[in-house]
PDB file of N, CA and C in Angstrom:
ATOM      1  N   MET A   1      16.322 -36.448 -32.344  1.00 66.00           N
ATOM      2  CA  MET A   1      17.067 -35.776 -31.305  1.00 66.00           C
ATOM      3  C   MET A   1      16.797 -34.275 -31.299  1.00 66.00           C
ATOM      4  N   SER A   2      16.525 -33.696 -32.447  1.00 87.00           N
ATOM      5  CA  SER A   2      16.311 -32.256 -32.504  1.00 87.00           C
ATOM      6  C   SER A   2      14.998 -31.870 -31.811  1.00 87.00           C
ATOM      7  N   TYR A   3      14.004 -32.757 -31.824  1.00 85.00           N
ATOM      8  CA  TYR A   3      12.745 -32.492 -31.151  1.00 85.00           C
ATOM      9  C   TYR A   3      12.959 -32.409 -29.636  1.00 85.00           C
ATOM     10  N   VAL A   4      13.776 -33.302 -29.102  1.00 88.00           N
ATOM     11  CA  VAL A   4      14.083 -33.313 -27.671  1.00 88.00           C
ATOM     12  C   VAL A   4      14.863 -32.054 -27.299  1.00 88.00           C
ATOM     13  N   MET A   5      15.787 -31.652 -28.137  1.00 88.00           N
ATOM     14  CA  MET A   5      16.570 -30.433 -27.881  1.00 88.00           C
ATOM     15  C   MET A   5      15.671 -29.203 -27.896  1.00 88.00           C
ATOM     16  N   ALA A   6      14.750 -29.145 -28.857  1.00 88.00           N
ATOM     17  CA  ALA A   6      13.843 -28.000 -28.944  1.00 88.00           C
ATOM     18  C   ALA A   6      12.959 -27.931 -27.709  1.00 88.00           C
ATOM     19  N   MET A   7      12.453 -29.068 -27.245  1.00 90.00           N
ATOM     20  CA  MET A   7      11.630 -29.088 -26.037  1.00 90.00           C
ATOM     21  C   MET A   7      12.441 -28.665 -24.811  1.00 90.00           C
ATOM     22  N   ALA A   8      13.707 -29.071 -24.746  1.00 90.00           N
ATOM     23  CA  ALA A   8      14.566 -28.698 -23.626  1.00 90.00           C
ATOM     24  C   ALA A   8      14.795 -27.182 -23.620  1.00 90.00           C
ATOM     25  N   VAL A   9      15.027 -26.607 -24.774  1.00 90.00           N
ATOM     26  CA  VAL A   9      15.226 -25.161 -24.875  1.00 90.00           C
ATOM     27  C   VAL A   9      13.954 -24.421 -24.464  1.00 90.00           C
ATOM     28  N   ILE A  10      12.806 -24.909 -24.905  1.00 92.00           N
ATOM     29  CA  ILE A  10      11.531 -24.268 -24.545  1.00 92.00           C
ATOM     30  C   ILE A  10      11.299 -24.354 -23.043  1.00 92.00           C
ATOM     31  N   LEU A  11      11.553 -25.497 -22.445  1.00 91.00           N
ATOM     32  CA  LEU A  11      11.374 -25.651 -20.997  1.00 91.00           C
ATOM     33  C   LEU A  11      12.318 -24.745 -20.212  1.00 91.00           C
ATOM     34  N   ILE A  12      13.542 -24.613 -20.681  1.00 93.00           N
ATOM     35  CA  ILE A  12      14.500 -23.721 -20.021  1.00 93.00           C
ATOM     36  C   ILE A  12      14.031 -22.274 -20.121  1.00 93.00           C
ATOM     37  N   MET A  13      13.523 -21.883 -21.288  1.00 93.00           N
ATOM     38  CA  MET A  13      13.031 -20.513 -21.455  1.00 93.00           C
ATOM     39  C   MET A  13      11.823 -20.252 -20.560  1.00 93.00           C
ATOM     40  N   VAL A  14      10.920 -21.205 -20.440  1.00 91.00           N
ATOM     41  CA  VAL A  14       9.753 -21.055 -19.566  1.00 91.00           C
ATOM     42  C   VAL A  14      10.201 -20.925 -18.111  1.00 91.00           C
ATOM     43  N   ALA A  15      11.160 -21.752 -17.702  1.00 90.00           N
ATOM     44  CA  ALA A  15      11.654 -21.695 -16.328  1.00 90.00           C
ATOM     45  C   ALA A  15      12.320 -20.345 -16.045  1.00 90.00           C
ATOM     46  N   LEU A  16      13.120 -19.858 -16.969  1.00 91.00           N
ATOM     47  CA  LEU A  16      13.762 -18.550 -16.785  1.00 91.00           C
ATOM     48  C   LEU A  16      12.731 -17.429 -16.747  1.00 91.00           C
ATOM     49  N   GLY A  17      11.712 -17.533 -17.572  1.00 88.00           N
ATOM     50  CA  GLY A  17      10.641 -16.537 -17.550  1.00 88.00           C
ATOM     51  C   GLY A  17       9.917 -16.529 -16.215  1.00 88.00           C
ATOM     52  N   ALA A  18       9.643 -17.713 -15.677  1.00 88.00           N
ATOM     53  CA  ALA A  18       8.975 -17.794 -14.375  1.00 88.00           C
ATOM     54  C   ALA A  18       9.845 -17.206 -13.276  1.00 88.00           C
ATOM     55  N   LEU A  19      11.132 -17.465 -13.333  1.00 88.00           N
ATOM     56  CA  LEU A  19      12.054 -16.871 -12.360  1.00 88.00           C
ATOM     57  C   LEU A  19      12.082 -15.348 -12.472  1.00 88.00           C
ATOM     58  N   LEU A  20      12.081 -14.848 -13.685  1.00 88.00           N
ATOM     59  CA  LEU A  20      12.087 -13.402 -13.900  1.00 88.00           C
ATOM     60  C   LEU A  20      10.810 -12.767 -13.361  1.00 88.00           C
ATOM     61  N   VAL A  21       9.677 -13.374 -13.639  1.00 87.00           N
ATOM     62  CA  VAL A  21       8.402 -12.842 -13.131  1.00 87.00           C
ATOM     63  C   VAL A  21       8.390 -12.876 -11.600  1.00 87.00           C
ATOM     64  N   GLY A  22       8.878 -13.947 -11.020  1.00 82.00           N
ATOM     65  CA  GLY A  22       8.947 -14.040  -9.556  1.00 82.00           C
ATOM     66  C   GLY A  22       9.854 -12.984  -8.948  1.00 82.00           C
ATOM     67  N   ALA A  23      10.991 -12.741  -9.584  1.00 81.00           N
ATOM     68  CA  ALA A  23      11.917 -11.730  -9.078  1.00 81.00           C
ATOM     69  C   ALA A  23      11.316 -10.331  -9.174  1.00 81.00           C
ATOM     70  N   VAL A  24      10.680 -10.016 -10.289  1.00 80.00           N
ATOM     71  CA  VAL A  24      10.064  -8.695 -10.457  1.00 80.00           C
ATOM     72  C   VAL A  24       8.931  -8.506  -9.452  1.00 80.00           C
ATOM     73  N   THR A  25       8.126  -9.524  -9.241  1.00 79.00           N
ATOM     74  CA  THR A  25       7.028  -9.438  -8.279  1.00 79.00           C
ATOM     75  C   THR A  25       7.560  -9.222  -6.868  1.00 79.00           C
ATOM     76  N   THR A  26       8.607  -9.918  -6.506  1.00 78.00           N
ATOM     77  CA  THR A  26       9.192  -9.781  -5.179  1.00 78.00           C
ATOM     78  C   THR A  26       9.768  -8.384  -4.979  1.00 78.00           C
ATOM     79  N   VAL A  27      10.496  -7.897  -5.953  1.00 72.00           N
ATOM     80  CA  VAL A  27      11.112  -6.571  -5.839  1.00 72.00           C
ATOM     81  C   VAL A  27      10.045  -5.485  -5.798  1.00 72.00           C
ATOM     82  N   SER A  28       9.044  -5.564  -6.652  1.00 69.00           N
ATOM     83  CA  SER A  28       8.013  -4.525  -6.658  1.00 69.00           C
ATOM     84  C   SER A  28       7.159  -4.593  -5.409  1.00 69.00           C
ATOM     85  N   GLY A  29       6.967  -5.762  -4.836  1.00 65.00           N
ATOM     86  CA  GLY A  29       6.189  -5.891  -3.608  1.00 65.00           C
ATOM     87  C   GLY A  29       6.909  -5.319  -2.411  1.00 65.00           C
ATOM     88  N   SER A  30       8.226  -5.457  -2.358  1.00 58.00           N
ATOM     89  CA  SER A  30       8.981  -4.916  -1.224  1.00 58.00           C
ATOM     90  C   SER A  30       9.322  -3.449  -1.414  1.00 58.00           C
ATOM     91  N   ALA A  31       9.236  -2.938  -2.633  1.00 53.00           N
ATOM     92  CA  ALA A  31       9.608  -1.545  -2.882  1.00 53.00           C
ATOM     93  C   ALA A  31       8.645  -0.581  -2.229  1.00 53.00           C
ATOM     94  N   ARG A  32       7.386  -0.961  -2.042  1.00 53.00           N
ATOM     95  CA  ARG A  32       6.428  -0.017  -1.479  1.00 53.00           C
ATOM     96  C   ARG A  32       6.685   0.245   0.000  1.00 53.00           C
ATOM     97  N   PHE A  33       7.528  -0.564   0.667  1.00 51.00           N
ATOM     98  CA  PHE A  33       7.844  -0.333   2.064  1.00 51.00           C
ATOM     99  C   PHE A  33       9.199   0.334   2.247  1.00 51.00           C
ATOM    100  N   ASP A  34       9.820   0.785   1.152  1.00 50.00           N
ATOM    101  CA  ASP A  34      11.094   1.485   1.268  1.00 50.00           C
ATOM    102  C   ASP A  34      10.928   2.846   1.926  1.00 50.00           C
ATOM    103  N   HIS A  35       9.809   3.497   1.681  1.00 50.00           N
ATOM    104  CA  HIS A  35       9.563   4.813   2.241  1.00 50.00           C
ATOM    105  C   HIS A  35       8.902   4.634   3.607  1.00 50.00           C
ATOM    106  N   PRO A  36       9.397   5.295   4.653  1.00 50.00           N
ATOM    107  CA  PRO A  36       8.863   5.082   6.000  1.00 50.00           C
ATOM    108  C   PRO A  36       7.368   5.370   6.118  1.00 50.00           C
ATOM    109  N   ARG A  37       6.853   6.353   5.396  1.00 52.00           N
ATOM    110  CA  ARG A  37       5.440   6.696   5.520  1.00 52.00           C
ATOM    111  C   ARG A  37       4.551   5.660   4.855  1.00 52.00           C
ATOM    112  N   SER A  38       5.071   4.946   3.851  1.00 49.00           N
ATOM    113  CA  SER A  38       4.222   3.957   3.190  1.00 49.00           C
ATOM    114  C   SER A  38       3.880   2.826   4.146  1.00 49.00           C
ATOM    115  N   ALA A  39       4.805   2.431   5.004  1.00 49.00           N
ATOM    116  CA  ALA A  39       4.508   1.397   5.994  1.00 49.00           C
ATOM    117  C   ALA A  39       3.487   1.920   6.990  1.00 49.00           C
ATOM    118  N   TRP A  40       3.583   3.201   7.383  1.00 49.00           N
ATOM    119  CA  TRP A  40       2.614   3.799   8.289  1.00 49.00           C
ATOM    120  C   TRP A  40       1.226   3.775   7.666  1.00 49.00           C
ATOM    121  N   ARG A  41       1.136   4.098   6.401  1.00 51.00           N
ATOM    122  CA  ARG A  41      -0.162   4.139   5.740  1.00 51.00           C
ATOM    123  C   ARG A  41      -0.787   2.762   5.635  1.00 51.00           C
ATOM    124  N   GLN A  42       0.016   1.738   5.483  1.00 50.00           N
ATOM    125  CA  GLN A  42      -0.530   0.388   5.399  1.00 50.00           C
ATOM    126  C   GLN A  42      -1.213  -0.002   6.706  1.00 50.00           C
ATOM    127  N   HIS A  43      -0.664   0.446   7.849  1.00 49.00           N
ATOM    128  CA  HIS A  43      -1.208   0.052   9.139  1.00 49.00           C
ATOM    129  C   HIS A  43      -2.233   1.039   9.682  1.00 49.00           C
ATOM    130  N   SER A  44      -2.233   2.262   9.200  1.00 51.00           N
ATOM    131  CA  SER A  44      -3.124   3.262   9.763  1.00 51.00           C
ATOM    132  C   SER A  44      -4.463   3.335   9.053  1.00 51.00           C
ATOM    133  N   ALA A  45      -4.560   2.745   7.897  1.00 50.00           N
ATOM    134  CA  ALA A  45      -5.818   2.818   7.138  1.00 50.00           C
ATOM    135  C   ALA A  45      -6.898   2.019   7.853  1.00 50.00           C
ATOM    136  N   ALA A  46      -8.115   2.494   7.746  1.00 52.00           N
ATOM    137  CA  ALA A  46      -9.241   1.782   8.340  1.00 52.00           C
ATOM    138  C   ALA A  46      -9.398   0.436   7.652  1.00 52.00           C
ATOM    139  N   PRO A  47      -9.843  -0.580   8.370  1.00 52.00           N
ATOM    140  CA  PRO A  47     -10.000  -1.899   7.746  1.00 52.00           C
ATOM    141  C   PRO A  47     -10.928  -1.845   6.543  1.00 52.00           C
ATOM    142  N   GLY A  48     -10.465  -2.393   5.444  1.00 51.00           N
ATOM    143  CA  GLY A  48     -11.278  -2.453   4.244  1.00 51.00           C
ATOM    144  C   GLY A  48     -11.269  -1.180   3.422  1.00 51.00           C
ATOM    145  N   HIS A  49     -10.468  -0.199   3.810  1.00 56.00           N
ATOM    146  CA  HIS A  49     -10.492   1.070   3.098  1.00 56.00           C
ATOM    147  C   HIS A  49      -9.229   1.365   2.306  1.00 56.00           C
ATOM    148  N   GLY A  50      -8.133   0.650   2.514  1.00 58.00           N
ATOM    149  CA  GLY A  50      -6.911   0.928   1.766  1.00 58.00           C
ATOM    150  C   GLY A  50      -6.205   2.162   2.288  1.00 58.00           C
ATOM    151  N   VAL A  51      -5.493   2.851   1.430  1.00 59.00           N
ATOM    152  CA  VAL A  51      -4.710   4.020   1.803  1.00 59.00           C
ATOM    153  C   VAL A  51      -5.636   5.211   2.040  1.00 59.00           C
ATOM    154  N   PRO A  52      -5.366   6.013   3.106  1.00 65.00           N
ATOM    155  CA  PRO A  52      -6.210   7.169   3.373  1.00 65.00           C
ATOM    156  C   PRO A  52      -6.178   8.167   2.215  1.00 65.00           C
ATOM    157  N   ASP A  53      -7.296   8.809   1.965  1.00 87.00           N
ATOM    158  CA  ASP A  53      -7.335   9.794   0.903  1.00 87.00           C
ATOM    159  C   ASP A  53      -6.814  11.132   1.422  1.00 87.00           C
ATOM    160  N   ALA A  54      -6.830  12.143   0.575  1.00 90.00           N
ATOM    161  CA  ALA A  54      -6.267  13.446   0.921  1.00 90.00           C
ATOM    162  C   ALA A  54      -7.020  14.095   2.074  1.00 90.00           C
ATOM    163  N   ALA A  55      -8.334  13.929   2.134  1.00 91.00           N
ATOM    164  CA  ALA A  55      -9.114  14.536   3.205  1.00 91.00           C
ATOM    165  C   ALA A  55      -8.762  13.931   4.559  1.00 91.00           C
ATOM    166  N   GLU A  56      -8.620  12.612   4.602  1.00 92.00           N
ATOM    167  CA  GLU A  56      -8.258  11.967   5.859  1.00 92.00           C
ATOM    168  C   GLU A  56      -6.840  12.335   6.270  1.00 92.00           C
ATOM    169  N   GLU A  57      -5.960  12.439   5.311  1.00 92.00           N
ATOM    170  CA  GLU A  57      -4.582  12.838   5.609  1.00 92.00           C
ATOM    171  C   GLU A  57      -4.552  14.255   6.182  1.00 92.00           C
ATOM    172  N   GLU A  58      -5.316  15.163   5.585  1.00 93.00           N
ATOM    173  CA  GLU A  58      -5.384  16.537   6.087  1.00 93.00           C
ATOM    174  C   GLU A  58      -5.976  16.563   7.491  1.00 93.00           C
ATOM    175  N   LEU A  59      -6.984  15.751   7.747  1.00 93.00           N
ATOM    176  CA  LEU A  59      -7.587  15.663   9.071  1.00 93.00           C
ATOM    177  C   LEU A  59      -6.555  15.208  10.098  1.00 93.00           C
ATOM    178  N   ARG A  60      -5.774  14.200   9.745  1.00 93.00           N
ATOM    179  CA  ARG A  60      -4.728  13.712  10.653  1.00 93.00           C
ATOM    180  C   ARG A  60      -3.693  14.799  10.934  1.00 93.00           C
ATOM    181  N   LEU A  61      -3.322  15.534   9.909  1.00 94.00           N
ATOM    182  CA  LEU A  61      -2.339  16.611  10.098  1.00 94.00           C
ATOM    183  C   LEU A  61      -2.884  17.710  11.009  1.00 94.00           C
ATOM    184  N   ARG A  62      -4.144  18.088  10.814  1.00 94.00           N
ATOM    185  CA  ARG A  62      -4.750  19.127  11.663  1.00 94.00           C
ATOM    186  C   ARG A  62      -4.809  18.668  13.117  1.00 94.00           C
ATOM    187  N   TYR A  63      -5.118  17.399  13.334  1.00 95.00           N
ATOM    188  CA  TYR A  63      -5.157  16.863  14.692  1.00 95.00           C
ATOM    189  C   TYR A  63      -3.739  16.841  15.290  1.00 95.00           C
ATOM    190  N   ALA A  64      -2.771  16.430  14.492  1.00 95.00           N
ATOM    191  CA  ALA A  64      -1.387  16.370  14.968  1.00 95.00           C
ATOM    192  C   ALA A  64      -0.852  17.761  15.315  1.00 95.00           C
ATOM    193  N   ARG A  65      -1.271  18.784  14.566  1.00 94.00           N
ATOM    194  CA  ARG A  65      -0.824  20.160  14.839  1.00 94.00           C
ATOM    195  C   ARG A  65      -1.585  20.789  16.003  1.00 94.00           C
ATOM    196  N   GLY A  66      -2.631  20.127  16.482  1.00 94.00           N
ATOM    197  CA  GLY A  66      -3.407  20.654  17.592  1.00 94.00           C
ATOM    198  C   GLY A  66      -4.477  21.649  17.181  1.00 94.00           C
ATOM    199  N   GLU A  67      -4.791  21.714  15.895  1.00 93.00           N
ATOM    200  CA  GLU A  67      -5.803  22.645  15.409  1.00 93.00           C
ATOM    201  C   GLU A  67      -7.216  22.189  15.759  1.00 93.00           C
ATOM    202  N   ILE A  68      -7.406  20.876  15.913  1.00 93.00           N
ATOM    203  CA  ILE A  68      -8.704  20.342  16.304  1.00 93.00           C
ATOM    204  C   ILE A  68      -8.503  19.377  17.459  1.00 93.00           C
ATOM    205  N   GLY A  69      -9.542  19.208  18.260  1.00 94.00           N
ATOM    206  CA  GLY A  69      -9.474  18.309  19.405  1.00 94.00           C
ATOM    207  C   GLY A  69      -9.796  16.873  19.030  1.00 94.00           C
ATOM    208  N   ARG A  70      -9.690  16.009  20.028  1.00 94.00           N
ATOM    209  CA  ARG A  70      -9.915  14.580  19.821  1.00 94.00           C
ATOM    210  C   ARG A  70     -11.346  14.291  19.372  1.00 94.00           C
ATOM    211  N   GLU A  71     -12.329  14.910  20.033  1.00 95.00           N
ATOM    212  CA  GLU A  71     -13.720  14.652  19.695  1.00 95.00           C
ATOM    213  C   GLU A  71     -14.028  15.067  18.258  1.00 95.00           C
ATOM    214  N   GLU A  72     -13.541  16.251  17.876  1.00 94.00           N
ATOM    215  CA  GLU A  72     -13.789  16.723  16.512  1.00 94.00           C
ATOM    216  C   GLU A  72     -13.088  15.824  15.498  1.00 94.00           C
ATOM    217  N   PHE A  73     -11.856  15.414  15.835  1.00 95.00           N
ATOM    218  CA  PHE A  73     -11.122  14.508  14.946  1.00 95.00           C
ATOM    219  C   PHE A  73     -11.895  13.216  14.730  1.00 95.00           C
ATOM    220  N   LEU A  74     -12.362  12.598  15.831  1.00 93.00           N
ATOM    221  CA  LEU A  74     -13.064  11.323  15.713  1.00 93.00           C
ATOM    222  C   LEU A  74     -14.374  11.467  14.943  1.00 93.00           C
ATOM    223  N   GLN A  75     -15.108  12.545  15.208  1.00 94.00           N
ATOM    224  CA  GLN A  75     -16.373  12.736  14.500  1.00 94.00           C
ATOM    225  C   GLN A  75     -16.144  12.941  13.004  1.00 94.00           C
ATOM    226  N   ARG A  76     -15.153  13.757  12.656  1.00 93.00           N
ATOM    227  CA  ARG A  76     -14.879  13.987  11.229  1.00 93.00           C
ATOM    228  C   ARG A  76     -14.359  12.729  10.552  1.00 93.00           C
ATOM    229  N   LYS A  77     -13.582  11.939  11.282  1.00 92.00           N
ATOM    230  CA  LYS A  77     -13.079  10.685  10.710  1.00 92.00           C
ATOM    231  C   LYS A  77     -14.247   9.745  10.401  1.00 92.00           C
ATOM    232  N   ILE A  78     -15.195   9.664  11.323  1.00 92.00           N
ATOM    233  CA  ILE A  78     -16.387   8.833  11.088  1.00 92.00           C
ATOM    234  C   ILE A  78     -17.147   9.348   9.866  1.00 92.00           C
ATOM    235  N   ASP A  79     -17.283  10.667   9.781  1.00 91.00           N
ATOM    236  CA  ASP A  79     -18.001  11.265   8.632  1.00 91.00           C
ATOM    237  C   ASP A  79     -17.306  10.935   7.311  1.00 91.00           C
ATOM    238  N   LEU A  80     -15.968  10.957   7.316  1.00 88.00           N
ATOM    239  CA  LEU A  80     -15.230  10.672   6.078  1.00 88.00           C
ATOM    240  C   LEU A  80     -15.334   9.204   5.670  1.00 88.00           C
ATOM    241  N   GLU A  81     -15.505   8.329   6.626  1.00 87.00           N
ATOM    242  CA  GLU A  81     -15.567   6.898   6.317  1.00 87.00           C
ATOM    243  C   GLU A  81     -16.912   6.495   5.734  1.00 87.00           C
ATOM    244  N   ARG A  82     -17.893   7.336   5.817  1.00 83.00           N
ATOM    245  CA  ARG A  82     -19.227   7.018   5.285  1.00 83.00           C
ATOM    246  C   ARG A  82     -19.261   7.148   3.798  1.00 83.00           C
TER     247      ARG A  82
END
């Protein structure tokens, strides 16, 4: 009987561990969208490139402030993606 009890305890511990890992994964996965800009970065990044780097972010800011025009923005963005 003690062998069956030991196996039951081990199975319960494994199940609780799996639940804990699932909960941590879920919480950490949703935490990155708590900040409004993080959701913007997920959708604004070029396909296959991930989060924009500092140069691309600065380029976007300069365009948003009106320091550079659309053509210059697009050309520099293409240059940065190379």
